[in-house]
mmCIF file of C-alpha atoms and ligand atoms in Angstrom:
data_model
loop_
_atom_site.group_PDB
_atom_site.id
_atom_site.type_symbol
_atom_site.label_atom_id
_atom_site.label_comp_id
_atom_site.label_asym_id
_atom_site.label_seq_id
_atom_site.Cartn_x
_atom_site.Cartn_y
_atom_site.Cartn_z
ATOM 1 C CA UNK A 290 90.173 99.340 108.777
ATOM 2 C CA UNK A 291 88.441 102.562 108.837
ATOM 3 C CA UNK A 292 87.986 104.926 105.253
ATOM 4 C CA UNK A 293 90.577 107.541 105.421
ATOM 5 C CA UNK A 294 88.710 111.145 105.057
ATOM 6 C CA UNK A 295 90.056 114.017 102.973
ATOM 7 C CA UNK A 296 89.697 117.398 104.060
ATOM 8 C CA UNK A 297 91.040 120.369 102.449
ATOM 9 C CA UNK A 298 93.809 122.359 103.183
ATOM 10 C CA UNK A 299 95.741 124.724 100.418
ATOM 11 C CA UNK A 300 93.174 125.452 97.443
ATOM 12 C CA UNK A 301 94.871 125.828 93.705
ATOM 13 C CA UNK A 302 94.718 129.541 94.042
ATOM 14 C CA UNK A 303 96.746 129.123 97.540
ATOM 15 C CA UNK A 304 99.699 127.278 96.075
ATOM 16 C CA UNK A 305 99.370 129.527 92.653
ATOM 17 C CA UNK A 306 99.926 132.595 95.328
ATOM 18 C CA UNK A 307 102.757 130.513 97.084
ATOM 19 C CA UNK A 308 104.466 129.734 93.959
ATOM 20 C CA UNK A 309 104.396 133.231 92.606
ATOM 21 C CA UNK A 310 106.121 134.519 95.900
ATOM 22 C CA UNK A 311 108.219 132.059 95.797
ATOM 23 C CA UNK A 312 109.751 132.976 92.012
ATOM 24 C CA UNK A 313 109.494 136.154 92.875
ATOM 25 C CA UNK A 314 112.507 135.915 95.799
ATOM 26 C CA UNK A 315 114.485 133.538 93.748
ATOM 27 C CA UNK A 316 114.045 135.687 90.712
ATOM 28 C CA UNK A 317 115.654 138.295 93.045
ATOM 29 C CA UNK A 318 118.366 136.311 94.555
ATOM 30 C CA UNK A 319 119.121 134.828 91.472
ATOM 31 C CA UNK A 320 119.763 137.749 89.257
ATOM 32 C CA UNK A 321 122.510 139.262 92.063
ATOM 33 C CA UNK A 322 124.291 135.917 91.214
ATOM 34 C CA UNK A 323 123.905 135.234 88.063
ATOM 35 C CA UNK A 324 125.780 135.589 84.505
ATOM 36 C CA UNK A 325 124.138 137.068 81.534
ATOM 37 C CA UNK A 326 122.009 134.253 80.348
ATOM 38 C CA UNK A 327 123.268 131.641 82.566
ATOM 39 C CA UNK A 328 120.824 129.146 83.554
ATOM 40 C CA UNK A 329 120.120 127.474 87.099
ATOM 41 C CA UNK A 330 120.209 123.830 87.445
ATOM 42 C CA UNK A 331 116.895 122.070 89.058
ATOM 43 C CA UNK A 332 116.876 119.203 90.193
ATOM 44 C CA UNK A 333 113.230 117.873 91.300
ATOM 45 C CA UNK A 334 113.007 115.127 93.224
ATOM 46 C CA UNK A 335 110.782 112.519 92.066
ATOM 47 C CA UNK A 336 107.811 111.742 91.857
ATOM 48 C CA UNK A 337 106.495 114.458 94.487
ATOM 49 C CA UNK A 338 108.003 117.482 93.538
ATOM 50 C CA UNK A 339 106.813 116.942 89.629
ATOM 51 C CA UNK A 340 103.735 119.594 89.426
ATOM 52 C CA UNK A 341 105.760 122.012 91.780
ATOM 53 C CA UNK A 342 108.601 122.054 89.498
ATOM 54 C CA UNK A 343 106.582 122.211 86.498
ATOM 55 C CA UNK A 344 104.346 125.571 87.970
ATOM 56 C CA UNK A 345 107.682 126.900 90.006
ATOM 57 C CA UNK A 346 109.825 126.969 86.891
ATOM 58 C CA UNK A 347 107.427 128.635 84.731
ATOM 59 C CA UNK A 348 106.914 131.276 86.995
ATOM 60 C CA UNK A 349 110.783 132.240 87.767
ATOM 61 C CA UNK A 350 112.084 134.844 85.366
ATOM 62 C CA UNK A 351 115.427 133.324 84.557
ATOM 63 C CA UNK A 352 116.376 130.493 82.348
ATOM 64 C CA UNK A 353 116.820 126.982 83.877
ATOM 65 C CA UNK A 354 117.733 123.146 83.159
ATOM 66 C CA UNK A 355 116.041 120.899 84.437
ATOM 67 C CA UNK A 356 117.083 117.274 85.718
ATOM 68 C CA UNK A 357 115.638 114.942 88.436
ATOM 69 C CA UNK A 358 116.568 112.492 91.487
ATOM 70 C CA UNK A 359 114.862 109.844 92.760
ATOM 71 C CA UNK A 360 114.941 109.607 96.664
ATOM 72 C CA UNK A 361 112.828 107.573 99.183
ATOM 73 C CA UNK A 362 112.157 108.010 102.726
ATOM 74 C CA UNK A 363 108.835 106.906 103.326
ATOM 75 C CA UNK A 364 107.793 103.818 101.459
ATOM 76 C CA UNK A 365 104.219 103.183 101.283
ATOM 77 C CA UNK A 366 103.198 104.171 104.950
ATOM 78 C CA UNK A 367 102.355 107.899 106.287
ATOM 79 C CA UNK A 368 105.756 107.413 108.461
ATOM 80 C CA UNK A 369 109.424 107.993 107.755
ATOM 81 C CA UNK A 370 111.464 105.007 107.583
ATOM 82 C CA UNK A 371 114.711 107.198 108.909
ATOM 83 C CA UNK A 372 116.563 105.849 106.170
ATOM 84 C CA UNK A 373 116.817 107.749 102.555
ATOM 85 C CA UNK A 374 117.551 105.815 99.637
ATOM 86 C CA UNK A 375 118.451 107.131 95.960
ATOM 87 C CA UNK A 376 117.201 104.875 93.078
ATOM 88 C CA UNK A 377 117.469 107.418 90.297
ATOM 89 C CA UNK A 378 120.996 109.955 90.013
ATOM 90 C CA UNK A 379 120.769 112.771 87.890
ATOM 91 C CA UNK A 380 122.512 113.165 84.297
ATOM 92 C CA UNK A 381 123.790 116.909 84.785
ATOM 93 C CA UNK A 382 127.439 117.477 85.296
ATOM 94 C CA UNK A 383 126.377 120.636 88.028
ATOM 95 C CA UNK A 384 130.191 121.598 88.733
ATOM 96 C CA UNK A 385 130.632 124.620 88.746
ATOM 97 C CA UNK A 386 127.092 125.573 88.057
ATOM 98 C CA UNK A 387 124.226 127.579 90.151
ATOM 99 C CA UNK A 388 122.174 124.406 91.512
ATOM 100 C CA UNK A 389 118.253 124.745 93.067
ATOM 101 C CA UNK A 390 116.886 121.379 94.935
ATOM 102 C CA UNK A 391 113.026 120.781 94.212
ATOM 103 C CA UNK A 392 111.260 118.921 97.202
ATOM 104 C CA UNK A 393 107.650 119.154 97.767
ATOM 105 C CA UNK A 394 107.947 118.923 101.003
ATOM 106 C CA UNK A 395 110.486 119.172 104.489
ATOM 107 C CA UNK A 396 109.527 116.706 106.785
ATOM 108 C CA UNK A 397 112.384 115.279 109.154
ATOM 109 C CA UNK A 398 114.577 117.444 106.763
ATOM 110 C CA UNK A 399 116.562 113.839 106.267
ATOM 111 C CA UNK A 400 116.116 113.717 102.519
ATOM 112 C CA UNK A 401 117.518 117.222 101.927
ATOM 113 C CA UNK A 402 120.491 117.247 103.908
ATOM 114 C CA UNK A 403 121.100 113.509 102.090
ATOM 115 C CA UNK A 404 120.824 115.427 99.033
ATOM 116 C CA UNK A 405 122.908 118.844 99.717
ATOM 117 C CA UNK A 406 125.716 116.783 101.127
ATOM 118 C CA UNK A 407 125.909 114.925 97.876
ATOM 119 C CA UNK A 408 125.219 117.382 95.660
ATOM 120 C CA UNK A 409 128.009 119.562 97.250
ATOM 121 C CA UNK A 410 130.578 116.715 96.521
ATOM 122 C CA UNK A 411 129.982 117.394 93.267
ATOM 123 C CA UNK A 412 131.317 120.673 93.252
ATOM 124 C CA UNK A 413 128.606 123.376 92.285
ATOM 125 C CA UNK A 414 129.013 126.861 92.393
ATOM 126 C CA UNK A 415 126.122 127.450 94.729
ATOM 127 C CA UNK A 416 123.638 125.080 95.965
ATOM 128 C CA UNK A 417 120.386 126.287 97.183
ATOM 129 C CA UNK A 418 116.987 124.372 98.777
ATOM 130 C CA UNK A 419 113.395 124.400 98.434
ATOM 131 C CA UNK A 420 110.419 123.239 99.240
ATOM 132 C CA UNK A 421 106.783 124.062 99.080
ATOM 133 C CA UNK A 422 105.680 122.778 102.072
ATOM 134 C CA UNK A 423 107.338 122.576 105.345
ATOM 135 C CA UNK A 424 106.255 120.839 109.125
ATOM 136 C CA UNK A 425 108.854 122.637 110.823
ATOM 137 C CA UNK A 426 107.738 120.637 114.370
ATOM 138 C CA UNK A 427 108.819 116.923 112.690
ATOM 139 C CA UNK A 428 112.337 118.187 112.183
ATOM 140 C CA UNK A 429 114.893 115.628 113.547
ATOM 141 C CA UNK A 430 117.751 116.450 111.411
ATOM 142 C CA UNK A 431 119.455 120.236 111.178
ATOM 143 C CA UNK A 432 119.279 121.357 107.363
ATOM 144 C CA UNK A 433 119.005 125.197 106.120
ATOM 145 C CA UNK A 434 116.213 125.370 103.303
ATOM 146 C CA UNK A 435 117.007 128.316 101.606
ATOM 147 C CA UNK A 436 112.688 129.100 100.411
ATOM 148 C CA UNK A 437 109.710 127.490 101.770
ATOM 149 C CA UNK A 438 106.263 128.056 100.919
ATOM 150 C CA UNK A 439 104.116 127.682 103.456
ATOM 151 C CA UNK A 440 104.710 125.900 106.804
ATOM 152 C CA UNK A 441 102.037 123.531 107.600
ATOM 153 C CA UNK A 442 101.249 121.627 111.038
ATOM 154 C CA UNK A 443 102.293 117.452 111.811
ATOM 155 C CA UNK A 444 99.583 116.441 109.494
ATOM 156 C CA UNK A 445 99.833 113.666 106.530
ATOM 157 C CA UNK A 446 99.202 115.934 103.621
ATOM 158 C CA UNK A 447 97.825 114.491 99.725
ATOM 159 C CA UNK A 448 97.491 116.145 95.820
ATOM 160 C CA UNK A 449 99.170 118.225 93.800
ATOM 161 C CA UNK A 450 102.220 115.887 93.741
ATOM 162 C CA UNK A 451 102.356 114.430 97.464
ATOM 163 C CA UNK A 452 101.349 110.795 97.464
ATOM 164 C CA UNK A 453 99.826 108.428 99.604
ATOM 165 C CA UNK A 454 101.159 104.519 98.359
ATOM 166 C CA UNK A 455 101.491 106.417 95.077
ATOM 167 C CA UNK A 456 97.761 108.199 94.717
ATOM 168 C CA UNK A 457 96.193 111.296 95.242
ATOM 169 C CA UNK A 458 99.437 112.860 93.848
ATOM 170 C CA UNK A 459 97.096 114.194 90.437
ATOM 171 C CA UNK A 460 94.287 116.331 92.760
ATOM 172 C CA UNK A 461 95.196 119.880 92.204
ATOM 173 C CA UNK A 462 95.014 120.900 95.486
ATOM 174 C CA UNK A 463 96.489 119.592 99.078
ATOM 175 C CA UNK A 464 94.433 118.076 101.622
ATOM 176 C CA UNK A 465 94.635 116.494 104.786
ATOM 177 C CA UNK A 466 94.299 112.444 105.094
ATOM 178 C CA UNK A 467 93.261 111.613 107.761
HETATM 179 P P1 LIG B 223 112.012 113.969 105.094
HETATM 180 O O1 LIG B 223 113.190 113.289 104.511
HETATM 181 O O2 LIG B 223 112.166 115.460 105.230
HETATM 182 O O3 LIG B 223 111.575 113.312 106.387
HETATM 183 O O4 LIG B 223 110.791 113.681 104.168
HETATM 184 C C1 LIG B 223 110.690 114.235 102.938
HETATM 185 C C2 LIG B 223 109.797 113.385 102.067
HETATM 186 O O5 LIG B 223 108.836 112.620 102.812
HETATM 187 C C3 LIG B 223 108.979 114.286 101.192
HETATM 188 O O6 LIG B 223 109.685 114.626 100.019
HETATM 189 C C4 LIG B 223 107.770 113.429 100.919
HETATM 190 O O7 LIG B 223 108.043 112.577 99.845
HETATM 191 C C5 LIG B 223 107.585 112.634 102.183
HETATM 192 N N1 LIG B 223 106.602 113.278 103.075
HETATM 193 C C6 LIG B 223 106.822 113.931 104.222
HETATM 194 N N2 LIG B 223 105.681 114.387 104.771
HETATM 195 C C7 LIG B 223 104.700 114.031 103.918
HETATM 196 C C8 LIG B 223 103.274 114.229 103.909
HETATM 197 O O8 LIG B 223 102.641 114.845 104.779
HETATM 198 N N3 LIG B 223 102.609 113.696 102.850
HETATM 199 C C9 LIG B 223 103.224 113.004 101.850
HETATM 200 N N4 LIG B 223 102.476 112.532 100.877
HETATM 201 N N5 LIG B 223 104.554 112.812 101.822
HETATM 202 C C10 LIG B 223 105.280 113.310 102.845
HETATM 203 MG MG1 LIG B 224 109.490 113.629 98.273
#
């Protein structure tokens, strides 16, 4: 088997710059909605949306709670099995609350429409999607997400957070593997 090569592709000021925009519109949408001092509910998807979360939340200018989910789509390979699977719920009672989804990434869109549609049974007061990155050409499934950060090409991206079998997820910056 051939050495996979990493090549660069968003720097750490890049996604710094994507994250700020990003706050900045849900700091906006957010306020419209929002009581006085009434946080959102995250919900970050583990493991991949961990250092997203952790930079996105710091930069949005209205109190949150966090809580995460554990979904699987991919297993250790660079493609989607099709199926999602949830081995970790969250501990939140969100009904009734203002509810933001963490993913790092929008791939086949499968693992976010798995999540809205059982979020939503849960009765929230609004439930909104995100996602850093998106490949808007591997969509297979139809599923609104509500702020991306960048839209990126059908390549298998690694670092800051996106794994491949579990490494590369520490490098602060993405990068191609190839
Ligand atoms: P979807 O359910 O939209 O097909 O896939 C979403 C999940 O697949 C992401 O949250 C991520 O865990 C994984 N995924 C999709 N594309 C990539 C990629 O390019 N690199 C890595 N590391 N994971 C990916
Ligand atoms: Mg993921």
């Amino acid at each position: 088997m051939q050495e996979k090569r990493l090549v660069p592709m968003i720097d750490q000021t890049e996604i710094r710059e994507i994250n700020r925009q990003l706050a900045l519109k849900i700091t906006d949408d957010y306020s419209l909605i929002l009581a006085k001092e009434e946080p959102i509910i995250v919900l970050v998807t583990l493991k991949g949306a961990l250092f997203f979360a952790a930079d996105l939340m710091r930069e949005i200018g209205i109190p949150s709670q966090v809580d995460f989910v554990r979904v699987s789509s991919y297993g250790a390979g660079t493609q989607s099995s099709g199926k999602v699977a949830m081995s970790k719920e969250i501990e939140t009672d969100i009904h009734g609350k203002h509810v933001l989804v963490l993913d790092e990434i929008v791939d086949s869109g499968r693992t976010l429409k798995f999540l809205s549609e059982r979020f939503l049974k849960q009765g929230p007061r609004s439930l909104k999607l995100a996602a850093l990155l998106s490949k808007p050409s591997r969509r297979e499934v139809e599923i609104n997400v509500d702020y991306i950060g960048r839209e990126i090409p059908d390549r298998f991206v690694v670092g800051y957070g996106l794994d491949h079998a579990n490494n590369y997820r520490e490098m602060p910056f993405i990068g191609i593997l190839d």
